[in-house]
Coordinates of C-alpha atoms in Angstrom, one line a residue:
M1 CA 107.2 55.7 -119.2
A2 CA 108.9 57.9 -116.6
R3 CA 112.5 57.1 -115.8
I4 CA 114.9 58.1 -113.0
E5 CA 117.6 59.9 -114.9
R6 CA 120.0 60.9 -112.1
V7 CA 120.4 60.5 -108.3
S8 CA 122.6 63.1 -106.8
S9 CA 123.4 64.8 -103.4
T10 CA 124.1 68.5 -102.8
Q11 CA 126.8 67.7 -100.2
P12 CA 129.5 65.1 -100.2
V13 CA 128.8 62.4 -97.6
P14 CA 130.8 59.3 -96.7
V15 CA 129.3 56.0 -97.8
R16 CA 130.4 52.4 -97.3
Q17 CA 130.1 51.6 -101.0
A18 CA 130.1 53.8 -104.0
Q19 CA 127.5 52.8 -106.7
L20 CA 127.4 53.9 -110.3
I21 CA 124.0 53.8 -111.8
D22 CA 123.4 53.7 -115.5
P23 CA 120.2 55.5 -116.1
G24 CA 119.8 53.7 -119.4
A25 CA 119.9 50.3 -117.7
F26 CA 117.3 51.3 -115.2
R27 CA 114.0 49.8 -116.1
L28 CA 110.7 49.6 -114.2
N29 CA 110.4 45.9 -113.6
A30 CA 111.0 43.7 -110.6
A31 CA 114.7 44.0 -110.9
S32 CA 114.5 47.8 -111.2
A33 CA 112.2 48.0 -108.2
E34 CA 114.7 46.2 -106.1
E35 CA 117.4 48.5 -107.3
L36 CA 115.2 51.5 -106.4
E37 CA 114.8 50.1 -102.9
V38 CA 118.5 49.8 -102.6
I39 CA 118.9 53.5 -103.6
G40 CA 116.2 54.6 -101.1
G41 CA 118.1 52.8 -98.4
V42 CA 121.3 54.5 -99.4
L43 CA 119.6 57.9 -99.3
S44 CA 118.0 57.2 -95.9
E45 CA 121.4 56.1 -94.5
L46 CA 123.0 59.3 -95.9
G47 CA 120.4 61.5 -94.1
E48 CA 120.9 59.7 -90.8
R49 CA 124.7 60.0 -91.1
K50 CA 124.3 63.8 -91.8
I51 CA 122.2 64.3 -88.6
E52 CA 124.7 62.2 -86.7
M53 CA 127.6 64.3 -88.0
Q54 CA 125.8 67.5 -87.1
D55 CA 125.2 66.2 -83.6
R56 CA 128.9 65.3 -83.2
I57 CA 130.0 68.7 -84.5
G58 CA 127.4 70.5 -82.2
I59 CA 128.4 68.5 -79.1
S60 CA 132.0 69.2 -79.9
N61 CA 131.4 72.9 -80.2
I62 CA 129.3 72.9 -76.9
N63 CA 132.1 71.0 -75.1
A64 CA 134.6 73.6 -76.4
A65 CA 132.3 76.5 -75.2
M66 CA 131.9 74.9 -71.8
E67 CA 135.6 74.4 -71.4
N68 CA 136.3 77.9 -72.5
A69 CA 133.7 79.3 -70.1
Q70 CA 135.2 77.2 -67.3
R71 CA 138.7 78.5 -68.0
E72 CA 137.5 82.1 -68.2
Y73 CA 135.4 81.7 -65.0
Q74 CA 138.3 80.2 -63.0
K75 CA 140.6 82.9 -64.3
E76 CA 138.2 85.7 -63.5
I77 CA 137.4 84.6 -59.9
L78 CA 141.0 85.0 -59.0
T79 CA 140.6 88.8 -59.4
V80 CA 137.2 89.4 -57.8
P81 CA 135.9 88.9 -54.2
V82 CA 134.4 85.6 -53.2
E83 CA 131.0 87.2 -52.9
E84 CA 131.0 88.0 -56.6
H85 CA 131.8 84.5 -57.8
L86 CA 128.1 83.6 -58.4
S87 CA 127.5 86.6 -60.7
V88 CA 130.7 85.8 -62.6
L89 CA 129.6 82.2 -63.0
Q90 CA 126.2 83.4 -64.3
K91 CA 127.8 85.5 -66.9
H92 CA 130.0 82.6 -68.3
R93 CA 127.1 80.2 -68.0
T94 CA 125.0 82.6 -70.2
N95 CA 127.8 82.7 -72.7
A96 CA 128.0 78.9 -72.8
M97 CA 124.2 78.6 -73.2
A98 CA 124.3 81.1 -76.1
A99 CA 127.0 79.1 -77.9
A100 CA 125.0 75.9 -77.4
S101 CA 121.8 77.4 -78.8
Q102 CA 123.5 78.2 -82.1
Q103 CA 124.3 74.5 -82.7
K104 CA 122.2 72.4 -85.0
L105 CA 121.2 69.3 -82.9
S106 CA 118.6 66.7 -83.1
A107 CA 115.8 66.8 -80.5
G108 CA 117.3 64.0 -78.4
M109 CA 120.8 65.4 -78.6
R110 CA 119.5 68.9 -77.7
K111 CA 118.0 67.5 -74.5
F112 CA 121.2 65.7 -73.7
A113 CA 123.3 68.9 -74.3
D114 CA 121.0 71.1 -72.1
N115 CA 121.2 68.5 -69.3
K116 CA 125.0 68.4 -69.6
I117 CA 125.3 72.2 -69.4
G118 CA 123.0 72.3 -66.4
I119 CA 125.1 69.7 -64.5
W120 CA 128.3 71.6 -65.4
A121 CA 126.8 75.0 -64.2
D122 CA 125.3 73.4 -61.1
K123 CA 128.7 72.1 -60.0
F124 CA 130.3 75.5 -60.2
A125 CA 127.3 77.1 -58.6
D126 CA 127.8 74.7 -55.7
D127 CA 131.5 75.6 -55.5
A128 CA 130.7 79.4 -55.6
E129 CA 128.0 79.0 -53.0
L130 CA 130.4 76.9 -50.8
A131 CA 133.0 79.6 -51.1
Q132 CA 130.5 82.3 -50.1
I133 CA 129.4 80.2 -47.1
K134 CA 133.0 79.8 -46.0
L135 CA 133.4 83.6 -46.3
I136 CA 130.4 84.3 -44.2
E137 CA 131.4 81.6 -41.7
R138 CA 134.9 83.1 -41.5
D139 CA 133.6 86.6 -40.9
A140 CA 131.1 85.3 -38.4
L141 CA 133.8 83.4 -36.6
I142 CA 135.9 86.5 -36.3
R143 CA 133.0 88.4 -34.9
V144 CA 132.0 85.9 -32.3
T145 CA 135.7 85.4 -31.4
D146 CA 136.0 89.2 -30.8
D147 CA 132.8 89.3 -28.8
Y148 CA 133.8 86.3 -26.7
E149 CA 137.2 87.9 -25.9
R150 CA 135.6 91.3 -25.2
A151 CA 133.0 89.7 -22.9
L152 CA 135.8 87.9 -21.0
T153 CA 137.7 91.1 -20.5
E154 CA 134.8 93.6 -20.0
G155 CA 131.5 91.9 -19.7
S156 CA 129.3 90.5 -17.0
Q157 CA 128.9 86.8 -16.3
E158 CA 125.7 86.8 -18.4
D159 CA 127.6 88.4 -21.3
I160 CA 130.3 85.8 -21.1
I161 CA 127.8 82.9 -21.1
E162 CA 126.0 84.3 -24.1
A163 CA 129.1 85.1 -26.0
E164 CA 130.6 81.7 -25.3
A165 CA 127.4 80.0 -26.6
F166 CA 127.6 81.9 -29.9
F167 CA 131.3 81.0 -30.2
D168 CA 130.7 77.3 -29.6
A169 CA 127.9 77.2 -32.1
Q170 CA 130.0 78.9 -34.8
A171 CA 133.1 76.9 -34.0
K172 CA 131.3 73.6 -34.7
T173 CA 131.0 74.6 -38.4
S174 CA 134.6 76.0 -38.6
Y175 CA 136.7 73.7 -36.5
T176 CA 137.1 70.1 -35.3
P177 CA 136.5 69.7 -31.6
A178 CA 140.2 69.6 -31.0
E179 CA 140.8 72.8 -33.0
A180 CA 137.9 74.5 -31.3
K181 CA 139.4 73.7 -27.9
V182 CA 142.8 75.1 -28.9
Q183 CA 141.2 78.3 -30.3
K184 CA 139.2 78.7 -27.1
E185 CA 142.3 78.4 -25.0
K186 CA 144.0 81.1 -27.2
I187 CA 141.1 83.4 -26.7
E188 CA 141.1 83.0 -23.0
K189 CA 144.9 83.6 -22.9
R190 CA 144.5 86.8 -24.9
A191 CA 141.6 87.8 -22.6
V192 CA 143.8 87.3 -19.5
A193 CA 146.5 89.5 -21.2
Q194 CA 143.9 92.1 -22.1
M195 CA 142.5 92.1 -18.5
E196 CA 146.1 92.8 -17.2
I197 CA 146.4 95.7 -19.7
N198 CA 143.0 97.0 -18.6
A199 CA 143.9 96.7 -14.9
I200 CA 147.1 98.6 -15.5
S201 CA 145.3 101.2 -17.6
A202 CA 142.8 101.7 -14.7
V203 CA 145.7 102.4 -12.4
H204 CA 147.2 105.0 -14.8
E205 CA 143.7 106.5 -15.2
A206 CA 143.3 106.8 -11.5
I207 CA 146.8 108.4 -11.2
E208 CA 145.9 110.9 -13.9
T209 CA 142.6 111.7 -12.2
A210 CA 144.3 112.3 -8.9
S211 CA 147.4 114.1 -10.3
D212 CA 146.0 117.1 -12.1
P213 CA 146.6 120.1 -9.8
E214 CA 143.5 121.9 -11.0
T215 CA 141.0 119.2 -11.7
G216 CA 142.5 116.2 -9.8
T217 CA 141.1 114.8 -6.6
G218 CA 144.5 114.3 -5.0
N219 CA 143.2 111.0 -3.8
F220 CA 145.9 108.5 -4.7
A221 CA 144.4 105.8 -2.5
I222 CA 142.2 104.6 -5.3
A223 CA 145.2 104.1 -7.6
T224 CA 147.1 102.4 -4.8
E225 CA 144.2 100.0 -4.3
L226 CA 143.8 99.3 -8.0
A227 CA 147.5 98.5 -8.3
K228 CA 147.0 95.6 -5.9
S229 CA 144.8 93.7 -8.5
P230 CA 145.6 90.0 -8.8
L231 CA 145.5 90.5 -12.5
I232 CA 148.7 92.5 -12.3
P233 CA 152.0 90.6 -11.8
E234 CA 154.0 91.6 -8.7
P235 CA 156.9 93.2 -10.6
K236 CA 154.5 95.5 -12.5
Q237 CA 152.7 96.3 -9.2
S238 CA 156.0 97.5 -7.8
T239 CA 156.5 99.7 -10.8
L240 CA 153.0 101.1 -10.4
R241 CA 153.5 101.9 -6.8
S242 CA 156.6 103.9 -7.7
A243 CA 154.6 105.7 -10.4
I244 CA 151.9 106.6 -7.8
K245 CA 154.6 107.9 -5.4
A246 CA 156.2 110.0 -8.1
A247 CA 152.8 111.4 -9.2
R248 CA 151.9 112.4 -5.7
T249 CA 155.3 114.2 -5.2
A250 CA 154.9 115.9 -8.6
R251 CA 151.4 117.1 -7.7
T252 CA 152.6 118.5 -4.4
N253 CA 155.4 120.4 -6.1
K254 CA 153.1 121.6 -8.8
L255 CA 150.6 122.8 -6.2
E256 CA 153.3 124.7 -4.4
E257 CA 154.4 126.3 -7.7
Q258 CA 150.9 127.3 -8.5
R259 CA 150.4 128.7 -5.0
E260 CA 153.6 130.8 -5.4
A261 CA 152.4 131.9 -8.8
A262 CA 149.0 132.8 -7.4
I263 CA 150.5 134.8 -4.6
T264 CA 152.7 136.7 -7.1
K265 CA 149.8 137.4 -9.4
V266 CA 147.5 138.6 -6.6
N267 CA 150.3 140.7 -5.2
S268 CA 151.0 142.3 -8.7
D269 CA 147.3 142.8 -9.4
T270 CA 146.9 144.5 -6.0
I271 CA 149.8 146.8 -6.7
R272 CA 148.3 147.7 -10.1
E273 CA 144.9 148.3 -8.5
Y274 CA 146.7 150.6 -6.1
F275 CA 148.4 152.4 -8.9
N276 CA 145.0 152.8 -10.7
N277 CA 143.3 154.1 -7.5
E278 CA 141.0 151.0 -7.5
L279 CA 142.3 149.4 -4.3
T280 CA 140.4 149.8 -1.0
V281 CA 141.7 149.3 2.5
A282 CA 139.2 146.4 3.1
T283 CA 140.4 144.5 0.0
L284 CA 144.1 145.1 1.0
N285 CA 143.5 143.8 4.5
E286 CA 141.6 140.7 3.2
R287 CA 144.3 139.7 0.7
H288 CA 147.1 140.3 3.2
A289 CA 145.2 138.2 5.8
K290 CA 145.1 135.3 3.3
G291 CA 148.8 135.5 2.7
F292 CA 148.6 137.0 -0.9
I293 CA 150.4 140.3 -0.1
K294 CA 154.0 140.6 1.0
D295 CA 154.3 142.3 4.4
S296 CA 156.6 145.0 2.9
D297 CA 154.2 145.8 0.0
F298 CA 151.3 145.8 2.4
K299 CA 153.0 148.3 4.6
F300 CA 153.7 150.7 1.8
M301 CA 150.2 150.4 0.2
M302 CA 148.4 150.8 3.6
T303 CA 150.4 153.9 4.4
A304 CA 149.8 155.3 1.0
L305 CA 146.1 154.6 1.0
T306 CA 145.7 156.6 4.3
K307 CA 148.0 159.4 3.3
K308 CA 147.3 162.4 1.2
V309 CA 148.7 162.7 -2.3
P310 CA 151.5 165.3 -2.2
D311 CA 151.3 168.5 -4.2
D312 CA 154.7 167.9 -5.8
S313 CA 156.7 164.8 -6.6
D314 CA 159.9 164.0 -4.7
P315 CA 162.6 164.3 -7.5
F316 CA 164.7 161.5 -6.0
A317 CA 161.7 159.1 -5.9
A318 CA 160.8 160.1 -9.5
G319 CA 164.4 159.3 -10.6
R320 CA 164.4 155.9 -8.9
I321 CA 161.1 155.1 -10.6
R322 CA 162.4 156.1 -14.0
R323 CA 165.4 153.9 -13.6
A324 CA 163.2 150.9 -12.6
M325 CA 161.0 151.4 -15.7
A326 CA 164.1 151.6 -17.9
S327 CA 165.3 148.3 -16.4
F328 CA 161.9 146.8 -17.1
K329 CA 161.9 148.1 -20.6
M330 CA 165.3 146.5 -21.3
G331 CA 164.2 143.2 -19.8
A332 CA 166.5 143.4 -16.9
I333 CA 163.7 142.9 -14.4
K334 CA 160.2 141.5 -14.6
R335 CA 156.9 143.5 -14.3
S336 CA 156.3 142.2 -10.8
E337 CA 159.8 143.3 -9.7
A338 CA 159.3 146.7 -11.3
D339 CA 155.9 147.1 -9.5
S340 CA 157.5 146.3 -6.1
I341 CA 160.4 148.7 -6.7
I342 CA 158.1 151.5 -7.9
L343 CA 155.6 150.9 -5.1
K344 CA 158.1 152.1 -2.5
D345 CA 158.5 155.5 -4.1
Y346 CA 155.0 155.8 -5.6
P347 CA 153.4 157.5 -2.5
L348 CA 156.0 160.3 -3.0
L349 CA 154.6 161.2 -6.4
D350 CA 152.0 163.8 -7.2
G351 CA 148.8 163.0 -9.1
P352 CA 150.1 163.7 -12.7
D353 CA 153.3 161.8 -12.2
R354 CA 151.3 158.8 -10.7
S355 CA 149.1 158.7 -13.8
M356 CA 152.2 158.9 -16.1
V357 CA 153.8 156.0 -14.2
I358 CA 150.7 153.8 -14.8
T359 CA 150.6 154.8 -18.5
D360 CA 154.3 154.2 -19.0
L361 CA 154.2 150.8 -17.3
E362 CA 151.3 149.6 -19.5
D363 CA 152.9 151.0 -22.6
I364 CA 156.2 149.2 -21.9
E365 CA 154.5 146.0 -21.2
E366 CA 152.5 146.1 -24.4
K367 CA 155.7 146.8 -26.3
I368 CA 157.5 143.9 -24.6
I369 CA 154.8 141.5 -25.6
A370 CA 154.6 142.9 -29.2
A371 CA 158.4 142.6 -29.6
S372 CA 158.4 139.1 -28.1
K373 CA 155.7 138.0 -30.5
S374 CA 157.4 139.7 -33.4
N375 CA 160.7 137.9 -32.6
A376 CA 158.8 134.6 -32.3
Y377 CA 157.2 135.1 -35.7
S378 CA 160.5 136.1 -37.2
E379 CA 162.3 133.0 -35.8
G380 CA 159.5 130.8 -37.1
R381 CA 159.8 132.2 -40.6
S382 CA 163.5 131.9 -40.8
L383 CA 163.8 128.4 -39.2
M384 CA 160.7 126.7 -40.7
S385 CA 160.9 128.1 -44.2
Q386 CA 164.6 128.6 -45.0
R387 CA 164.1 127.7 -48.6
F388 CA 161.3 130.3 -49.1
V389 CA 162.5 133.2 -47.0
G390 CA 161.1 136.5 -48.4
I391 CA 158.5 134.8 -50.7
Q392 CA 155.2 136.3 -49.8
S393 CA 152.9 134.9 -52.5
E394 CA 152.5 132.2 -55.2
E395 CA 153.0 134.9 -57.8
E396 CA 156.5 135.5 -56.4
L397 CA 157.1 131.8 -56.4
I398 CA 156.1 131.5 -60.1
D399 CA 158.5 134.3 -61.0
I400 CA 161.3 132.3 -59.5
F401 CA 160.3 129.3 -61.6
K402 CA 160.8 131.3 -64.8
G403 CA 164.0 130.3 -66.5
A404 CA 164.9 127.8 -63.8
G405 CA 164.6 124.9 -66.3
L406 CA 162.2 123.0 -64.0
T407 CA 159.7 120.4 -65.2
D408 CA 156.0 120.8 -64.5
E409 CA 156.3 118.0 -61.9
Q410 CA 159.2 119.7 -60.1
K411 CA 157.3 123.0 -60.1
K412 CA 154.3 121.3 -58.6
E413 CA 156.4 119.6 -55.9
I414 CA 158.0 122.9 -54.9
N415 CA 154.7 124.7 -54.9
R416 CA 153.2 122.0 -52.6
Q417 CA 156.2 122.3 -50.2
W418 CA 155.9 126.1 -50.1
R419 CA 152.2 126.0 -49.4
A420 CA 152.6 123.4 -46.7
E421 CA 155.3 125.5 -45.0
V422 CA 153.2 128.7 -45.3
N423 CA 150.2 127.0 -43.7
N424 CA 152.4 125.4 -41.0
R425 CA 153.9 128.8 -40.2
N426 CA 150.5 130.4 -39.9
L427 CA 149.5 127.6 -37.5
Y428 CA 152.6 128.2 -35.4
E429 CA 151.9 132.0 -35.2
R430 CA 148.4 131.3 -34.1
A431 CA 149.6 128.9 -31.4
V432 CA 152.1 131.6 -30.2
D433 CA 149.4 134.2 -30.1
D434 CA 147.1 131.9 -28.1
R435 CA 149.9 131.1 -25.6
F436 CA 150.8 134.8 -25.1
K437 CA 147.2 135.6 -24.4
E438 CA 147.1 132.8 -21.7
M439 CA 150.3 134.3 -20.2
R440 CA 148.8 137.7 -20.1
K441 CA 145.9 136.4 -18.2
E442 CA 148.3 134.7 -15.8
G443 CA 150.0 138.1 -15.3
I444 CA 153.2 137.1 -17.0
S445 CA 155.2 139.8 -18.7
D446 CA 158.7 138.2 -18.6
V447 CA 160.7 138.4 -21.8
D448 CA 162.6 135.2 -21.0
R449 CA 159.3 133.3 -20.4
F450 CA 157.9 134.6 -23.6
K451 CA 161.0 133.4 -25.4
S452 CA 161.1 130.0 -23.8
E453 CA 157.4 129.4 -24.4
S454 CA 157.6 130.4 -28.1
L455 CA 160.6 128.2 -28.5
K456 CA 158.7 125.2 -27.2
I457 CA 156.0 125.9 -29.8
L458 CA 158.5 126.5 -32.5
L459 CA 160.2 123.1 -32.0
Q460 CA 156.8 121.4 -32.1
Y461 CA 155.9 122.9 -35.5
Q462 CA 159.5 122.7 -36.9
R463 CA 159.5 118.9 -36.5
R464 CA 156.8 118.7 -39.2
V465 CA 159.1 120.3 -41.8
L466 CA 161.5 117.3 -41.4
L467 CA 158.8 114.9 -42.4
G468 CA 158.3 113.7 -45.9
L469 CA 156.1 116.0 -48.0
E470 CA 153.1 113.7 -47.9
K471 CA 153.2 113.4 -44.1
F472 CA 154.0 117.1 -43.7
E473 CA 150.9 118.1 -45.7
E474 CA 148.7 115.6 -43.9
A475 CA 149.8 116.9 -40.4
V476 CA 149.2 120.5 -41.5
S477 CA 145.8 119.9 -43.1
E478 CA 144.8 117.7 -40.2
E479 CA 145.2 120.7 -37.8
Q480 CA 143.8 123.2 -40.3
R481 CA 140.5 121.4 -40.7
G482 CA 140.2 120.7 -37.1
I483 CA 139.9 116.9 -37.5
I484 CA 140.8 115.3 -34.2
R485 CA 140.3 111.6 -33.8
K486 CA 139.3 111.4 -30.1
K487 CA 140.7 108.6 -27.9
G488 CA 138.0 106.2 -26.9
L489 CA 135.4 104.3 -29.0
G490 CA 133.2 107.1 -30.1
F491 CA 129.4 106.6 -30.3
L492 CA 129.6 103.7 -32.8
G493 CA 132.7 101.9 -31.5
E494 CA 135.7 100.8 -33.6
I495 CA 135.0 100.8 -37.3
P496 CA 137.3 98.9 -39.7
I497 CA 138.4 101.1 -42.5
V498 CA 140.1 100.3 -45.8
F499 CA 141.9 103.5 -46.8
S500 CA 142.4 104.8 -50.3
D501 CA 146.1 103.7 -50.2
S502 CA 144.9 100.1 -49.4
S503 CA 146.1 100.4 -45.8
V504 CA 143.7 99.0 -43.2
G505 CA 142.9 100.8 -39.9
V506 CA 140.3 101.5 -37.3
A507 CA 138.3 104.7 -37.1
T508 CA 136.5 105.7 -33.9
E509 CA 135.5 109.3 -34.7
F510 CA 135.7 112.1 -37.3
S511 CA 135.1 115.5 -35.9
I512 CA 134.5 118.9 -37.4
G513 CA 134.2 122.5 -36.2
V514 CA 130.8 124.2 -36.2
R515 CA 129.3 127.3 -34.5
I516 CA 127.1 126.5 -31.5
D517 CA 125.7 129.3 -29.4
G518 CA 127.9 131.8 -31.2
K519 CA 131.3 130.1 -30.7
E520 CA 133.3 127.5 -32.6
T521 CA 132.8 124.1 -31.2
E522 CA 134.3 120.8 -32.2
I523 CA 131.7 118.0 -32.5
P524 CA 131.7 114.3 -33.7
T525 CA 130.0 113.3 -37.0
L526 CA 129.7 109.6 -36.4
V527 CA 126.6 109.9 -34.3
P528 CA 123.8 107.3 -33.7
T529 CA 121.2 109.4 -35.6
L530 CA 122.9 108.8 -39.0
T531 CA 121.0 106.6 -41.5
Q532 CA 122.8 103.5 -42.8
S533 CA 123.5 105.3 -46.1
E534 CA 125.0 108.3 -44.4
F535 CA 127.1 106.1 -42.2
N536 CA 128.3 104.3 -45.3
I537 CA 129.3 107.6 -46.9
M538 CA 131.5 108.4 -43.9
V539 CA 133.2 105.0 -43.5
N540 CA 133.4 104.2 -47.3
D541 CA 134.3 107.6 -48.7
I542 CA 135.0 110.6 -46.3
I543 CA 137.3 108.8 -43.8
P544 CA 139.2 106.3 -46.1
N545 CA 139.8 109.1 -48.7
R546 CA 140.8 111.5 -46.0
K547 CA 138.5 114.2 -47.2
E548 CA 138.1 117.6 -45.6
A549 CA 135.2 118.5 -43.3
K550 CA 133.7 120.8 -46.0
E551 CA 133.1 117.7 -48.2
I552 CA 130.8 116.0 -45.7
P553 CA 127.1 116.1 -46.9
D554 CA 124.9 118.8 -45.3
S555 CA 122.5 116.2 -44.0
I556 CA 125.3 114.5 -41.9
V557 CA 126.6 117.9 -40.6
K558 CA 123.0 118.9 -39.6
K559 CA 122.4 115.7 -37.7
A560 CA 125.8 115.9 -36.0
T561 CA 125.2 119.5 -35.0
A562 CA 121.7 118.7 -33.7
H563 CA 123.0 115.8 -31.7
A564 CA 125.8 117.9 -30.2
K565 CA 123.4 120.7 -29.3
K566 CA 121.1 118.3 -27.5
R567 CA 124.0 116.9 -25.4
I568 CA 125.5 120.3 -24.6
K569 CA 122.1 121.6 -23.5
A570 CA 121.9 118.5 -21.2
G571 CA 125.3 119.5 -19.7
Q572 CA 127.2 116.7 -21.5
S573 CA 130.2 116.6 -23.8
P574 CA 129.5 116.5 -27.5
F575 CA 131.8 113.4 -27.7
A576 CA 130.9 110.0 -26.4
Q577 CA 132.0 109.2 -22.9
K578 CA 133.0 105.8 -21.5
G579 CA 130.1 103.4 -21.6
E580 CA 128.1 105.3 -24.2
Q581 CA 129.3 103.3 -27.1
K582 CA 126.6 101.4 -29.1
A583 CA 127.0 97.7 -28.2
R584 CA 128.1 95.4 -30.9
S585 CA 125.7 92.7 -31.7
I586 CA 126.7 89.1 -31.0
T587 CA 123.5 87.5 -32.2
I588 CA 125.0 85.9 -35.3
K589 CA 123.3 82.8 -36.7
P590 CA 125.4 79.9 -37.9
V591 CA 125.4 80.0 -41.7
S592 CA 123.6 76.7 -41.9
E593 CA 120.6 78.4 -40.3
M594 CA 120.6 81.5 -42.5
T595 CA 118.0 82.0 -45.2
T596 CA 119.1 82.9 -48.7
A597 CA 118.1 86.5 -48.0
E598 CA 120.0 86.6 -44.8
K599 CA 123.1 85.2 -46.6
Q600 CA 122.8 87.9 -49.2
A601 CA 122.4 90.6 -46.5
E602 CA 125.5 89.3 -44.7
L603 CA 127.5 89.2 -48.0
Q604 CA 126.4 92.8 -48.6
R605 CA 127.5 93.8 -45.2
I606 CA 130.9 92.3 -45.8
R607 CA 131.1 93.9 -49.3
E608 CA 130.4 97.4 -47.8
L609 CA 132.8 96.8 -45.0
K610 CA 135.6 96.0 -47.5
K611 CA 134.4 98.7 -49.8
L612 CA 134.2 96.3 -52.7
K613 CA 132.4 97.4 -55.8

C-alpha cells in the first residue's frame, strides 16, 4: 500500500505550529485520513501566506518607486520651465509604472496597485496643469494690461472700451474684485503719466520739425499750442515755452549763418568761374542783384569781363598775386580771401599768367586738403592706438609675442585689442574722408576748419578705446556691419528678446546694407512678409546672439530687399514710419475658455518668446 514518506517545502515559510510527522506512524485509516487533512490545510495556508507576502513586498516596492518618482519629479521641476512640467511628470510616471509591472502581485492586488498609481499620477497631473494655466493666465494678464494701458494713452474710445473689457475678463481669474480695482487704478495712473510724456514728446517733435534750418517749417506756433495741453503741468509748460523760444532764436541765427556761408560760397564760385573764363556778364549781374556778390568784387569782375586781356602781365600785380598764393599755401589766409585779393590784380595779367594762377590755386588747395587729411590720419593713429604704433599687420604682432612669455589667453586678448583698434581707426579715417568731401562741396578750404572738424571726429572715435574690450569690440563691429536699430517701433513693434548673456531687452529693428539700384542702401529685416519660422530665427537666434548681417539666411535677406524695393519705388522710406506698425492683438481668451489645443499653442508661444528649449 502506498505511503506518504515525506512532506517538505522548497522555501522556508512561517507557520503557527511546527509539526513533526513520522512516516512510519502514518497509516491509511480513519486516523491517518484526518492527519492528511490537517497536512493539506497546512499546505494551503502556507500557499496563501506566500501570496500575501509577495503582495506585501510588491506593494512596498511600488510605494518606494512612487515615492522616488515623486521626489525626482519635484526636484526636476525646479530646473525646468512650468510649461515642461507635464512632460517631466510623464517621464517619472512611466518609470514608476515600469517598476510596478515587475512586481509579482495577485490579480486583486494588481488592480489595487494600478488604481493607486493612477490616483497619484492624476494628482500631480492636476498640479502641473494648474501651474501651466497660471502661467498662461499671468502672461495673458500682462498682455491685456499692456493693451489697456496703451489704449488709454494712444487709442480711440472704441479701443479703450475693447481693451478694458478684455482686462476685466482676465482680471476675474487673476484677482479678487478689490485687487482688480487697485490694479486698474495703477494702470490708469501709469497711463496718465504716459500721456504726459507723450504730450511733452509731441512738443519736442514739433520743435524739432520747425527748427531745422534746411528741412524745418519754421512754424513754432504748433509747438506753442501743443505746450498748452492740460496733460502737461504748468511748471513743465513754462520750461517748454522757454525751449520753444530758444529753438526759434537758434534757428534764426543758424539761418543767418547759412545765408552768410551761401553768399561767401557763391561769391567764391563766381570768382573761380571768372578765373576759368566761364562767367558771363548776365550771370554776374543776376548774382549781384540777389546780394550774392560783394560790390567791390562785382566792380572788378565786370570791368575785367568787358576789358581786353593785356598782352603782357603787370609785374607788380603778378608779385602781389604770388604773395597772396604764398600766404594761402602757408594757411595764413583762406581760399576765399586769396580769391578776393587775386581778383583785384587778375585783370592785369596776360593769358598764360592767368592760366598759371588758376592751376596754382587748385594745386595749393588740393595739397592743403591732402595735408590736412594726412595730419588727421596721423593724429588718429597716434592717439587711438598708442600701444600698437607702427604695427601694420598681425604677422608683426605675432613677432612681438615671441619671447614675451605670454600665455595663449594673454596673446588672444592683445590680438583682439589690436584688431578692434585697427578697425576703429579705419572707421575714423573713413569718417574724416566723408566730412572733408562734404566741406569741399561747401567750398571750404580752411586749414583751421579741417583741423577742428577732424578733431571732433577723433574725439568721438577715441572715446571707444576707453571702453572695456567687450563694449569696444561691440561698438566697432556695430558700425562695421551697418546695424542700426532705428528709433520707433519698426514694422512689427517692440519684440521682447532674451539675449545670449541672459539679459532681457526689446528689439524694434535689425537693419542691413544691401545694393538697390546700384547704391548701398540700409534696409530693415523685420518686415511683415517674413514667415513665422523666419521671424523666430531673427528674434531667437540672430538678434539675441548679436550675429552679423552676413549670417542672416538668404530667404530673409531676399524678402527684406523686395519689401524695401517696393517701398522705395512707391516713394516711401524702407523703414516703418509712425502709424505703420502692425497692431498687437488684444483678443485673448480667458484660459478657462481655451481648448486644449489653444492652451498648447499659447504655451508654445510663451516657450518661443522665452527661447526655452
